[in-house]
Amino acid sequence: MSIYGERSRTIVEIEALSKSYFRDSLEIPVLRNLNFSLPEGEFVALMGPSGSGKTTLLNLIAGIDRPTKGKVKVAGTDLAQLSEGELAKWRARHIGFIFQFYNLIPVLTAYENVELPLLLTSLSKSERKEHVETALGIVGLSDRMHHYPRQLSGGQEQRVAIARAIATDPTLILADEPTGDLDKKSAEEILELLSRLNSEFKKTIVVVTHDPRAAEKAHTKKHLDKGELS
Amino acid sequence: MKILKLAIKNAGRHKLRTGLTIVGLAVAVMAFGLIRTVIDAWYAGAEASAPDRLVSRNAVNIIFPLPLSYKEQILKVPGVEKVSYAHWFGAYYTDPKQFFANFAVDHHTYFDLFPEVIVDSQTLANFRSQRNAAVVGQILADRFGWKPGDQVRLIGTIYPGDWDLVIAGIYHGRDKTTDESALMLRWDYLDETLRATVPVRAGYVGWYISKISSPAEAVRISAAIDSMFKNSLAETLTQTEKQFQLSFIAMSGTIITALRIISYLIIGILLLVLTNTMGMSARERISEYAVMKTLGFKPFHLVQLIADESLFISLSGGILGILLTFPMASGFGEAMKYYFPVFETKPQDLLVAGIFALCVGILASMFPILKATRVSIVDGLRSIG
Ligand SMILES: Nc1ncnc2c1ncn2[C@@H]1O[C@H](COP(=O)(O)OP(=O)(O)O)[C@@H](O)[C@H]1O
Ligand SMILES: [Mg+2]
C-alpha cells in the first residue's frame, strides 16, 4: 500500500523476477522469484549483505540488464518489449542513475557532465543551460560549475552526479550505494539531498545502501538476502 | 557541447601519448610523401616526354646501335616530319662517381626536335661551327662551374680516352619538368674519332628520334618504321618517347618496387601506432562508455565519439606530416638535384597521404568501437577499478 493513497500510480512493478548469471554452463542464481511494486513518490532503501544482488536488481529496474525470468514493468512499460535502442531511449527519458563511484567523465567540467544526458533531448542550447544551472543549483554547486571532477571533493563529485541524474527530470532515481565511498559528513549531505529530492520534488527514489542512517531517511526499507526480498 | 568536443577532449587526455602518436603519424606521412616524390622524380622524364615524338632503337637491346643510314629511310615514312639521332656517350668529369647524362647528338637537327630545350642562337651557332663543342644544361653548368667558352675534359668509359670539349653554351628548360642536367656533344666528333681509332664502331647511332605529324598516328608510324627494317641486320623497335623513357625506368624497377613497398609498409606502421593508441584509450574508457550507455547514448554515439577521436589524431598527424613534407622535399631535392633533375612533391601524393591518414584513422577506431559497443553496460560498469 502506498502512503499517498489511491491516486498515486505504480512506478515499478516486478513479478516473478529471477536473475542468474552463467559461468560457462554453471548457473549462479542471484535473484529468485521476486515480487514487488513501488508507487510514485516512494523513497525506498534497499539493504542487504554484499553480493546479495542489490546492484543486479537496480540494474534490472534501470533497464541496463535483462532478467532471466519474470517481468519488470517500469513507468508503465514492460521492459522486455523494448529493443536495445528503444531501451536506451527509454532510460534517457525515465531513469536517473547514481553510481557509488560517481562515474563522472573526467575530461568534462561539472557543467558539461550534467549537460551530457541533455544532449540526447531536443532541448536547445539555452534550454539545456537552464536545466544544467537549475540542477547544479539544487545540489548546491552553482559556484563549481566549471570545475573538473579532479578539482572537486568526493562529496561534490557525487552531487554533480546527482545533478546529472536529475537534469532530465526522470521518472525514477536509482542510486547504488551513493555514500559508500564518502566520509560521514559528505554522506550526510548526499542523503539529505536525496531526501529533499523526494520530499520537495516528489521524485521516486530507490537507494541501495548499507548505511542505517540512509535507511532512516527512507519511507520503506527492503532487505535482500539469499535472492529473496523482505 | 557536442560529441566532437568530447572526442577532442578525450584525445587531449594523455597529452604525451597523443602528442607522440601525432608526431609519429606526421613523420610517417612525411616519409610516405618523400618516397612518393622520389618515385615521381624517377618518372619525371617520362612525364615530360612529348606525345608527338617517337624513338626507334635496336629491337634486341638498347645497348646495340643502329646504322646511320636508317635516318634517310625513316624520313621517307609518311607522317614523319623530322628525324634526329643521339648516342649514349657515358663519360665523366674528374670523378666517376659524379654521374651526369651525356650523349652525342646530331648537331644539325637535334635541338629542332626538342622545343622544350631552349638554346639561344649564339650557343647554337657555336655548337654547329665547332667540332668538339658541347651544350650543357644550367644545373650541370652550375654544378661544375662551367661557362661558355670553357675547355672541359671528359673521361670516356664506353669510348675510353680523354675527350676535350668546349662549352658552346648553356641550355635552359622551357618547363619545370625539363631536365637541365645533361650534356650534348656532337655525334660527328665522336664518329670521326672512332673512325680513326676503332673503325668498326663508327657509323652507328644509339637511337633515332622522329617528330611525327600527330600523336594519333604514333601506332601506325611506329609499325611502318619497324616493318621497314624487318629482317635486316638491325631490326628496330619504335616506341613513343614516353614508352622509351619508361623502359629505362624499368631497369631500376626493383628499386622502385622496393620503395613502393616501403611506402605502403609505412602506412601499415602508421595504422599499428594509431591502433595501439586508440586501443589503450578504449580499454581505459570502457566504464565511461558504459556510463554513457546508461544515460541513454546509443552505439552510434560511441562510434562517433571514438571515430572522431581517432580521426582527430590521424588528421592532425596527417596535416602536420604534409606540412613537413614541403621543407623536407625541398631540402632533399636540393641535395639530390644532380641525380633527380625534377624533384617536386605532387599534390596528388599529398592527397594520397591525406587519404591514407583518413583511412588509418577510421581503421584504427574499428577495434575500440567493436569493443565499446559490444561490452554490455553491466560488464562495462564492473570494469571500474
Ligand atoms: N556480470 C556478472 N557475472 C557473473 N556474476 C555476477 C555478475 N554480476 C554480479 N554477479 C554476481 O551476482 C551476485 C550479486 O552481485 P551484486 O548484484 O553486485 O551484489 P550487491 O550489489 O548486492 O553487492 C554476486 O555474487 C556477484 O558475484
Ligand atoms: Mg552492489
JSON list of N, CA, C and O in Angstrom, two decimals, chain B residues 65-115:
[
{"chain": "B", "resi": 65, "resn": "PRO", "atom": "N", "xyz": [73.61, -0.61, -81.23]},
{"chain": "B", "resi": 65, "resn": "PRO", "atom": "CA", "xyz": [73.32, 0.59, -82.01]},
{"chain": "B", "resi": 65, "resn": "PRO", "atom": "C", "xyz": [72.57, 0.29, -83.31]},
{"chain": "B", "resi": 65, "resn": "PRO", "atom": "O", "xyz": [72.27, -0.87, -83.63]},
{"chain": "B", "resi": 66, "resn": "LEU", "atom": "N", "xyz": [72.28, 1.34, -84.06]},
{"chain": "B", "resi": 66, "resn": "LEU", "atom": "CA", "xyz": [71.62, 1.23, -85.36]},
{"chain": "B", "resi": 66, "resn": "LEU", "atom": "C", "xyz": [72.49, 1.95, -86.39]},
{"chain": "B", "resi": 66, "resn": "LEU", "atom": "O", "xyz": [73.14, 2.94, -86.06]},
{"chain": "B", "resi": 67, "resn": "PRO", "atom": "N", "xyz": [72.45, 1.51, -87.63]},
{"chain": "B", "resi": 67, "resn": "PRO", "atom": "CA", "xyz": [73.27, 2.18, -88.66]},
{"chain": "B", "resi": 67, "resn": "PRO", "atom": "C", "xyz": [72.77, 3.59, -88.93]},
{"chain": "B", "resi": 67, "resn": "PRO", "atom": "O", "xyz": [71.57, 3.85, -88.87]},
{"chain": "B", "resi": 68, "resn": "LEU", "atom": "N", "xyz": [73.71, 4.46, -89.26]},
{"chain": "B", "resi": 68, "resn": "LEU", "atom": "CA", "xyz": [73.38, 5.86, -89.56]},
{"chain": "B", "resi": 68, "resn": "LEU", "atom": "C", "xyz": [72.46, 5.98, -90.78]},
{"chain": "B", "resi": 68, "resn": "LEU", "atom": "O", "xyz": [71.64, 6.88, -90.87]},
{"chain": "B", "resi": 69, "resn": "SER", "atom": "N", "xyz": [72.58, 4.99, -91.66]},
{"chain": "B", "resi": 69, "resn": "SER", "atom": "CA", "xyz": [71.83, 5.03, -92.92]},
{"chain": "B", "resi": 69, "resn": "SER", "atom": "C", "xyz": [70.31, 5.00, -92.71]},
{"chain": "B", "resi": 69, "resn": "SER", "atom": "O", "xyz": [69.55, 5.39, -93.58]},
{"chain": "B", "resi": 70, "resn": "TYR", "atom": "N", "xyz": [69.86, 4.57, -91.55]},
{"chain": "B", "resi": 70, "resn": "TYR", "atom": "CA", "xyz": [68.41, 4.47, -91.30]},
{"chain": "B", "resi": 70, "resn": "TYR", "atom": "C", "xyz": [67.73, 5.83, -91.33]},
{"chain": "B", "resi": 70, "resn": "TYR", "atom": "O", "xyz": [66.54, 5.93, -91.56]},
{"chain": "B", "resi": 71, "resn": "LYS", "atom": "N", "xyz": [68.51, 6.86, -91.07]},
{"chain": "B", "resi": 71, "resn": "LYS", "atom": "CA", "xyz": [67.89, 8.19, -90.94]},
{"chain": "B", "resi": 71, "resn": "LYS", "atom": "C", "xyz": [67.08, 8.56, -92.19]},
{"chain": "B", "resi": 71, "resn": "LYS", "atom": "O", "xyz": [65.91, 8.95, -92.08]},
{"chain": "B", "resi": 72, "resn": "GLU", "atom": "N", "xyz": [67.71, 8.41, -93.34]},
{"chain": "B", "resi": 72, "resn": "GLU", "atom": "CA", "xyz": [67.03, 8.81, -94.59]},
{"chain": "B", "resi": 72, "resn": "GLU", "atom": "C", "xyz": [65.80, 7.95, -94.83]},
{"chain": "B", "resi": 72, "resn": "GLU", "atom": "O", "xyz": [64.77, 8.43, -95.31]},
{"chain": "B", "resi": 73, "resn": "GLN", "atom": "N", "xyz": [65.91, 6.66, -94.46]},
{"chain": "B", "resi": 73, "resn": "GLN", "atom": "CA", "xyz": [64.77, 5.77, -94.69]},
{"chain": "B", "resi": 73, "resn": "GLN", "atom": "C", "xyz": [63.59, 6.11, -93.80]},
{"chain": "B", "resi": 73, "resn": "GLN", "atom": "O", "xyz": [62.45, 6.09, -94.24]},
{"chain": "B", "resi": 74, "resn": "ILE", "atom": "N", "xyz": [63.91, 6.43, -92.53]},
{"chain": "B", "resi": 74, "resn": "ILE", "atom": "CA", "xyz": [62.82, 6.78, -91.60]},
{"chain": "B", "resi": 74, "resn": "ILE", "atom": "C", "xyz": [62.11, 8.04, -92.08]},
{"chain": "B", "resi": 74, "resn": "ILE", "atom": "O", "xyz": [60.88, 8.14, -92.04]},
{"chain": "B", "resi": 75, "resn": "LEU", "atom": "N", "xyz": [62.90, 8.97, -92.61]},
{"chain": "B", "resi": 75, "resn": "LEU", "atom": "CA", "xyz": [62.33, 10.23, -93.10]},
{"chain": "B", "resi": 75, "resn": "LEU", "atom": "C", "xyz": [61.29, 10.02, -94.20]},
{"chain": "B", "resi": 75, "resn": "LEU", "atom": "O", "xyz": [60.40, 10.83, -94.39]},
{"chain": "B", "resi": 76, "resn": "LYS", "atom": "N", "xyz": [61.43, 8.90, -94.92]},
{"chain": "B", "resi": 76, "resn": "LYS", "atom": "CA", "xyz": [60.51, 8.63, -96.03]},
{"chain": "B", "resi": 76, "resn": "LYS", "atom": "C", "xyz": [59.15, 8.13, -95.57]},
{"chain": "B", "resi": 76, "resn": "LYS", "atom": "O", "xyz": [58.20, 8.12, -96.35]},
{"chain": "B", "resi": 77, "resn": "VAL", "atom": "N", "xyz": [59.08, 7.69, -94.32]},
{"chain": "B", "resi": 77, "resn": "VAL", "atom": "CA", "xyz": [57.80, 7.15, -93.83]},
{"chain": "B", "resi": 77, "resn": "VAL", "atom": "C", "xyz": [56.78, 8.29, -93.76]},
{"chain": "B", "resi": 77, "resn": "VAL", "atom": "O", "xyz": [57.06, 9.34, -93.16]},
{"chain": "B", "resi": 78, "resn": "PRO", "atom": "N", "xyz": [55.61, 8.11, -94.35]},
{"chain": "B", "resi": 78, "resn": "PRO", "atom": "CA", "xyz": [54.60, 9.17, -94.31]},
{"chain": "B", "resi": 78, "resn": "PRO", "atom": "C", "xyz": [54.23, 9.52, -92.86]},
{"chain": "B", "resi": 78, "resn": "PRO", "atom": "O", "xyz": [54.04, 8.61, -92.05]},
{"chain": "B", "resi": 79, "resn": "GLY", "atom": "N", "xyz": [54.16, 10.77, -92.57]},
{"chain": "B", "resi": 79, "resn": "GLY", "atom": "CA", "xyz": [53.82, 11.20, -91.21]},
{"chain": "B", "resi": 79, "resn": "GLY", "atom": "C", "xyz": [55.03, 11.61, -90.41]},
{"chain": "B", "resi": 79, "resn": "GLY", "atom": "O", "xyz": [54.91, 12.31, -89.41]},
{"chain": "B", "resi": 80, "resn": "VAL", "atom": "N", "xyz": [56.22, 11.17, -90.82]},
{"chain": "B", "resi": 80, "resn": "VAL", "atom": "CA", "xyz": [57.44, 11.56, -90.12]},
{"chain": "B", "resi": 80, "resn": "VAL", "atom": "C", "xyz": [57.87, 12.90, -90.69]},
{"chain": "B", "resi": 80, "resn": "VAL", "atom": "O", "xyz": [58.06, 13.05, -91.88]},
{"chain": "B", "resi": 81, "resn": "GLU", "atom": "N", "xyz": [57.99, 13.90, -89.80]},
{"chain": "B", "resi": 81, "resn": "GLU", "atom": "CA", "xyz": [58.33, 15.23, -90.28]},
{"chain": "B", "resi": 81, "resn": "GLU", "atom": "C", "xyz": [59.82, 15.53, -90.18]},
{"chain": "B", "resi": 81, "resn": "GLU", "atom": "O", "xyz": [60.41, 16.14, -91.06]},
{"chain": "B", "resi": 82, "resn": "LYS", "atom": "N", "xyz": [60.40, 15.13, -89.06]},
{"chain": "B", "resi": 82, "resn": "LYS", "atom": "CA", "xyz": [61.84, 15.38, -88.86]},
{"chain": "B", "resi": 82, "resn": "LYS", "atom": "C", "xyz": [62.44, 14.16, -88.19]},
{"chain": "B", "resi": 82, "resn": "LYS", "atom": "O", "xyz": [61.75, 13.46, -87.43]},
{"chain": "B", "resi": 83, "resn": "VAL", "atom": "N", "xyz": [63.71, 13.93, -88.43]},
{"chain": "B", "resi": 83, "resn": "VAL", "atom": "CA", "xyz": [64.39, 12.83, -87.76]},
{"chain": "B", "resi": 83, "resn": "VAL", "atom": "C", "xyz": [65.73, 13.32, -87.23]},
{"chain": "B", "resi": 83, "resn": "VAL", "atom": "O", "xyz": [66.44, 14.07, -87.91]},
{"chain": "B", "resi": 84, "resn": "SER", "atom": "N", "xyz": [66.03, 12.92, -86.01]},
{"chain": "B", "resi": 84, "resn": "SER", "atom": "CA", "xyz": [67.36, 13.21, -85.48]},
{"chain": "B", "resi": 84, "resn": "SER", "atom": "C", "xyz": [67.84, 11.95, -84.77]},
{"chain": "B", "resi": 84, "resn": "SER", "atom": "O", "xyz": [67.11, 10.95, -84.70]},
{"chain": "B", "resi": 85, "resn": "TYR", "atom": "N", "xyz": [69.06, 12.01, -84.27]},
{"chain": "B", "resi": 85, "resn": "TYR", "atom": "CA", "xyz": [69.57, 10.81, -83.60]},
{"chain": "B", "resi": 85, "resn": "TYR", "atom": "C", "xyz": [70.54, 11.20, -82.50]},
{"chain": "B", "resi": 85, "resn": "TYR", "atom": "O", "xyz": [71.04, 12.34, -82.44]},
{"chain": "B", "resi": 86, "resn": "ALA", "atom": "N", "xyz": [70.76, 10.27, -81.61]},
{"chain": "B", "resi": 86, "resn": "ALA", "atom": "CA", "xyz": [71.65, 10.51, -80.47]},
{"chain": "B", "resi": 86, "resn": "ALA", "atom": "C", "xyz": [72.33, 9.21, -80.11]},
{"chain": "B", "resi": 86, "resn": "ALA", "atom": "O", "xyz": [71.91, 8.12, -80.55]},
{"chain": "B", "resi": 87, "resn": "HIS", "atom": "N", "xyz": [73.36, 9.34, -79.31]},
{"chain": "B", "resi": 87, "resn": "HIS", "atom": "CA", "xyz": [74.12, 8.16, -78.95]},
{"chain": "B", "resi": 87, "resn": "HIS", "atom": "C", "xyz": [74.62, 8.34, -77.53]},
{"chain": "B", "resi": 87, "resn": "HIS", "atom": "O", "xyz": [75.18, 9.38, -77.18]},
{"chain": "B", "resi": 88, "resn": "TRP", "atom": "N", "xyz": [74.42, 7.35, -76.71]},
{"chain": "B", "resi": 88, "resn": "TRP", "atom": "CA", "xyz": [74.85, 7.45, -75.31]},
{"chain": "B", "resi": 88, "resn": "TRP", "atom": "C", "xyz": [76.37, 7.52, -75.27]},
{"chain": "B", "resi": 88, "resn": "TRP", "atom": "O", "xyz": [77.07, 6.73, -75.91]},
{"chain": "B", "resi": 89, "resn": "PHE", "atom": "N", "xyz": [76.91, 8.51, -74.56]},
{"chain": "B", "resi": 89, "resn": "PHE", "atom": "CA", "xyz": [78.35, 8.72, -74.56]},
{"chain": "B", "resi": 89, "resn": "PHE", "atom": "C", "xyz": [78.99, 8.16, -73.29]},
{"chain": "B", "resi": 89, "resn": "PHE", "atom": "O", "xyz": [80.04, 7.52, -73.33]},
{"chain": "B", "resi": 90, "resn": "GLY", "atom": "N", "xyz": [78.35, 8.39, -72.16]},
{"chain": "B", "resi": 90, "resn": "GLY", "atom": "CA", "xyz": [78.76, 7.74, -70.92]},
{"chain": "B", "resi": 90, "resn": "GLY", "atom": "C", "xyz": [80.13, 8.13, -70.41]},
{"chain": "B", "resi": 90, "resn": "GLY", "atom": "O", "xyz": [80.88, 7.27, -69.93]},
{"chain": "B", "resi": 91, "resn": "ALA", "atom": "N", "xyz": [80.48, 9.42, -70.48]},
{"chain": "B", "resi": 91, "resn": "ALA", "atom": "CA", "xyz": [81.77, 9.86, -69.94]},
{"chain": "B", "resi": 91, "resn": "ALA", "atom": "C", "xyz": [81.55, 10.55, -68.60]},
{"chain": "B", "resi": 91, "resn": "ALA", "atom": "O", "xyz": [80.42, 10.84, -68.21]},
{"chain": "B", "resi": 92, "resn": "TYR", "atom": "N", "xyz": [82.65, 10.77, -67.88]},
{"chain": "B", "resi": 92, "resn": "TYR", "atom": "CA", "xyz": [82.52, 11.50, -66.61]},
{"chain": "B", "resi": 92, "resn": "TYR", "atom": "C", "xyz": [83.54, 12.64, -66.57]},
{"chain": "B", "resi": 92, "resn": "TYR", "atom": "O", "xyz": [84.46, 12.72, -67.40]},
{"chain": "B", "resi": 93, "resn": "TYR", "atom": "N", "xyz": [83.36, 13.51, -65.61]},
{"chain": "B", "resi": 93, "resn": "TYR", "atom": "CA", "xyz": [84.22, 14.67, -65.47]},
{"chain": "B", "resi": 93, "resn": "TYR", "atom": "C", "xyz": [84.95, 14.56, -64.14]},
{"chain": "B", "resi": 93, "resn": "TYR", "atom": "O", "xyz": [84.29, 14.55, -63.08]},
{"chain": "B", "resi": 94, "resn": "THR", "atom": "N", "xyz": [86.24, 14.43, -64.15]},
{"chain": "B", "resi": 94, "resn": "THR", "atom": "CA", "xyz": [87.13, 14.28, -62.98]},
{"chain": "B", "resi": 94, "resn": "THR", "atom": "C", "xyz": [86.77, 13.12, -62.03]},
{"chain": "B", "resi": 94, "resn": "THR", "atom": "O", "xyz": [87.64, 12.36, -61.67]},
{"chain": "B", "resi": 95, "resn": "ASP", "atom": "N", "xyz": [85.51, 13.00, -61.63]},
{"chain": "B", "resi": 95, "resn": "ASP", "atom": "CA", "xyz": [85.19, 11.97, -60.64]},
{"chain": "B", "resi": 95, "resn": "ASP", "atom": "C", "xyz": [84.12, 11.02, -61.20]},
{"chain": "B", "resi": 95, "resn": "ASP", "atom": "O", "xyz": [82.99, 11.44, -61.48]},
{"chain": "B", "resi": 96, "resn": "PRO", "atom": "N", "xyz": [84.44, 9.75, -61.38]},
{"chain": "B", "resi": 96, "resn": "PRO", "atom": "CA", "xyz": [83.48, 8.81, -61.98]},
{"chain": "B", "resi": 96, "resn": "PRO", "atom": "C", "xyz": [82.20, 8.66, -61.17]},
{"chain": "B", "resi": 96, "resn": "PRO", "atom": "O", "xyz": [81.17, 8.23, -61.69]},
{"chain": "B", "resi": 97, "resn": "LYS", "atom": "N", "xyz": [82.27, 9.02, -59.91]},
{"chain": "B", "resi": 97, "resn": "LYS", "atom": "CA", "xyz": [81.07, 8.87, -59.07]},
{"chain": "B", "resi": 97, "resn": "LYS", "atom": "C", "xyz": [80.05, 9.99, -59.31]},
{"chain": "B", "resi": 97, "resn": "LYS", "atom": "O", "xyz": [78.89, 9.85, -58.96]},
{"chain": "B", "resi": 98, "resn": "GLN", "atom": "N", "xyz": [80.55, 11.09, -59.91]},
{"chain": "B", "resi": 98, "resn": "GLN", "atom": "CA", "xyz": [79.65, 12.23, -60.14]},
{"chain": "B", "resi": 98, "resn": "GLN", "atom": "C", "xyz": [78.95, 12.07, -61.49]},
{"chain": "B", "resi": 98, "resn": "GLN", "atom": "O", "xyz": [79.32, 12.71, -62.47]},
{"chain": "B", "resi": 99, "resn": "PHE", "atom": "N", "xyz": [77.93, 11.25, -61.46]},
{"chain": "B", "resi": 99, "resn": "PHE", "atom": "CA", "xyz": [77.23, 10.92, -62.69]},
{"chain": "B", "resi": 99, "resn": "PHE", "atom": "C", "xyz": [76.47, 12.11, -63.28]},
{"chain": "B", "resi": 99, "resn": "PHE", "atom": "O", "xyz": [75.89, 12.91, -62.57]},
{"chain": "B", "resi": 100, "resn": "PHE", "atom": "N", "xyz": [76.51, 12.20, -64.62]},
{"chain": "B", "resi": 100, "resn": "PHE", "atom": "CA", "xyz": [75.55, 13.06, -65.30]},
{"chain": "B", "resi": 100, "resn": "PHE", "atom": "C", "xyz": [75.31, 12.48, -66.69]},
{"chain": "B", "resi": 100, "resn": "PHE", "atom": "O", "xyz": [76.14, 11.74, -67.23]},
{"chain": "B", "resi": 101, "resn": "ALA", "atom": "N", "xyz": [74.14, 12.79, -67.24]},
{"chain": "B", "resi": 101, "resn": "ALA", "atom": "CA", "xyz": [73.79, 12.26, -68.56]},
{"chain": "B", "resi": 101, "resn": "ALA", "atom": "C", "xyz": [74.58, 13.01, -69.62]},
{"chain": "B", "resi": 101, "resn": "ALA", "atom": "O", "xyz": [74.63, 14.24, -69.61]},
{"chain": "B", "resi": 102, "resn": "ASN", "atom": "N", "xyz": [75.22, 12.27, -70.54]},
{"chain": "B", "resi": 102, "resn": "ASN", "atom": "CA", "xyz": [75.87, 12.94, -71.66]},
{"chain": "B", "resi": 102, "resn": "ASN", "atom": "C", "xyz": [75.75, 12.08, -72.90]},
{"chain": "B", "resi": 102, "resn": "ASN", "atom": "O", "xyz": [75.96, 10.88, -72.85]},
{"chain": "B", "resi": 103, "resn": "PHE", "atom": "N", "xyz": [75.35, 12.70, -74.01]},
{"chain": "B", "resi": 103, "resn": "PHE", "atom": "CA", "xyz": [75.24, 11.93, -75.24]},
{"chain": "B", "resi": 103, "resn": "PHE", "atom": "C", "xyz": [75.63, 12.76, -76.45]},
{"chain": "B", "resi": 103, "resn": "PHE", "atom": "O", "xyz": [75.61, 13.99, -76.43]},
{"chain": "B", "resi": 104, "resn": "ALA", "atom": "N", "xyz": [75.98, 12.00, -77.46]},
{"chain": "B", "resi": 104, "resn": "ALA", "atom": "CA", "xyz": [76.39, 12.62, -78.72]},
{"chain": "B", "resi": 104, "resn": "ALA", "atom": "C", "xyz": [75.16, 12.77, -79.59]},
{"chain": "B", "resi": 104, "resn": "ALA", "atom": "O", "xyz": [74.40, 11.80, -79.76]},
{"chain": "B", "resi": 105, "resn": "VAL", "atom": "N", "xyz": [74.93, 13.96, -80.14]},
{"chain": "B", "resi": 105, "resn": "VAL", "atom": "CA", "xyz": [73.72, 14.21, -80.92]},
{"chain": "B", "resi": 105, "resn": "VAL", "atom": "C", "xyz": [74.07, 14.79, -82.29]},
{"chain": "B", "resi": 105, "resn": "VAL", "atom": "O", "xyz": [75.17, 15.30, -82.51]},
{"chain": "B", "resi": 106, "resn": "ASP", "atom": "N", "xyz": [73.08, 14.69, -83.16]},
{"chain": "B", "resi": 106, "resn": "ASP", "atom": "CA", "xyz": [73.25, 15.29, -84.49]},
{"chain": "B", "resi": 106, "resn": "ASP", "atom": "C", "xyz": [73.10, 16.81, -84.35]},
{"chain": "B", "resi": 106, "resn": "ASP", "atom": "O", "xyz": [72.02, 17.31, -84.03]},
{"chain": "B", "resi": 107, "resn": "HIS", "atom": "N", "xyz": [74.19, 17.53, -84.58]},
{"chain": "B", "resi": 107, "resn": "HIS", "atom": "CA", "xyz": [74.15, 18.97, -84.28]},
{"chain": "B", "resi": 107, "resn": "HIS", "atom": "C", "xyz": [73.28, 19.75, -85.25]},
{"chain": "B", "resi": 107, "resn": "HIS", "atom": "O", "xyz": [72.90, 20.87, -84.98]},
{"chain": "B", "resi": 108, "resn": "HIS", "atom": "N", "xyz": [72.93, 19.14, -86.42]},
{"chain": "B", "resi": 108, "resn": "HIS", "atom": "CA", "xyz": [72.06, 19.86, -87.35]},
{"chain": "B", "resi": 108, "resn": "HIS", "atom": "C", "xyz": [70.61, 19.87, -86.89]},
{"chain": "B", "resi": 108, "resn": "HIS", "atom": "O", "xyz": [69.91, 20.85, -87.05]},
{"chain": "B", "resi": 109, "resn": "THR", "atom": "N", "xyz": [70.17, 18.75, -86.35]},
{"chain": "B", "resi": 109, "resn": "THR", "atom": "CA", "xyz": [68.72, 18.56, -86.17]},
{"chain": "B", "resi": 109, "resn": "THR", "atom": "C", "xyz": [68.25, 18.42, -84.72]},
{"chain": "B", "resi": 109, "resn": "THR", "atom": "O", "xyz": [67.07, 18.64, -84.43]},
{"chain": "B", "resi": 110, "resn": "TYR", "atom": "N", "xyz": [69.18, 18.03, -83.85]},
{"chain": "B", "resi": 110, "resn": "TYR", "atom": "CA", "xyz": [68.72, 17.57, -82.52]},
{"chain": "B", "resi": 110, "resn": "TYR", "atom": "C", "xyz": [67.82, 18.57, -81.81]},
{"chain": "B", "resi": 110, "resn": "TYR", "atom": "O", "xyz": [66.73, 18.24, -81.35]},
{"chain": "B", "resi": 111, "resn": "PHE", "atom": "N", "xyz": [68.27, 19.81, -81.73]},
{"chain": "B", "resi": 111, "resn": "PHE", "atom": "CA", "xyz": [67.51, 20.78, -80.93]},
{"chain": "B", "resi": 111, "resn": "PHE", "atom": "C", "xyz": [66.18, 21.16, -81.59]},
{"chain": "B", "resi": 111, "resn": "PHE", "atom": "O", "xyz": [65.26, 21.62, -80.92]},
{"chain": "B", "resi": 112, "resn": "ASP", "atom": "N", "xyz": [66.09, 20.95, -82.91]},
{"chain": "B", "resi": 112, "resn": "ASP", "atom": "CA", "xyz": [64.81, 21.21, -83.59]},
{"chain": "B", "resi": 112, "resn": "ASP", "atom": "C", "xyz": [63.71, 20.30, -83.06]},
{"chain": "B", "resi": 112, "resn": "ASP", "atom": "O", "xyz": [62.53, 20.67, -83.07]},
{"chain": "B", "resi": 113, "resn": "LEU", "atom": "N", "xyz": [64.11, 19.10, -82.63]},
{"chain": "B", "resi": 113, "resn": "LEU", "atom": "CA", "xyz": [63.11, 18.15, -82.17]},
{"chain": "B", "resi": 113, "resn": "LEU", "atom": "C", "xyz": [62.72, 18.34, -80.71]},
{"chain": "B", "resi": 113, "resn": "LEU", "atom": "O", "xyz": [61.78, 17.73, -80.23]},
{"chain": "B", "resi": 114, "resn": "PHE", "atom": "N", "xyz": [63.50, 19.16, -80.01]},
{"chain": "B", "resi": 114, "resn": "PHE", "atom": "CA", "xyz": [63.23, 19.34, -78.58]},
{"chain": "B", "resi": 114, "resn": "PHE", "atom": "C", "xyz": [62.96, 20.80, -78.26]},
{"chain": "B", "resi": 114, "resn": "PHE", "atom": "O", "xyz": [63.82, 21.49, -77.72]},
{"chain": "B", "resi": 115, "resn": "PRO", "atom": "N", "xyz": [61.77, 21.26, -78.60]},
{"chain": "B", "resi": 115, "resn": "PRO", "atom": "CA", "xyz": [61.46, 22.67, -78.34]},
{"chain": "B", "resi": 115, "resn": "PRO", "atom": "C", "xyz": [61.52, 23.02, -76.85]},
{"chain": "B", "resi": 115, "resn": "PRO", "atom": "O", "xyz": [61.67, 24.19, -76.51]}
]
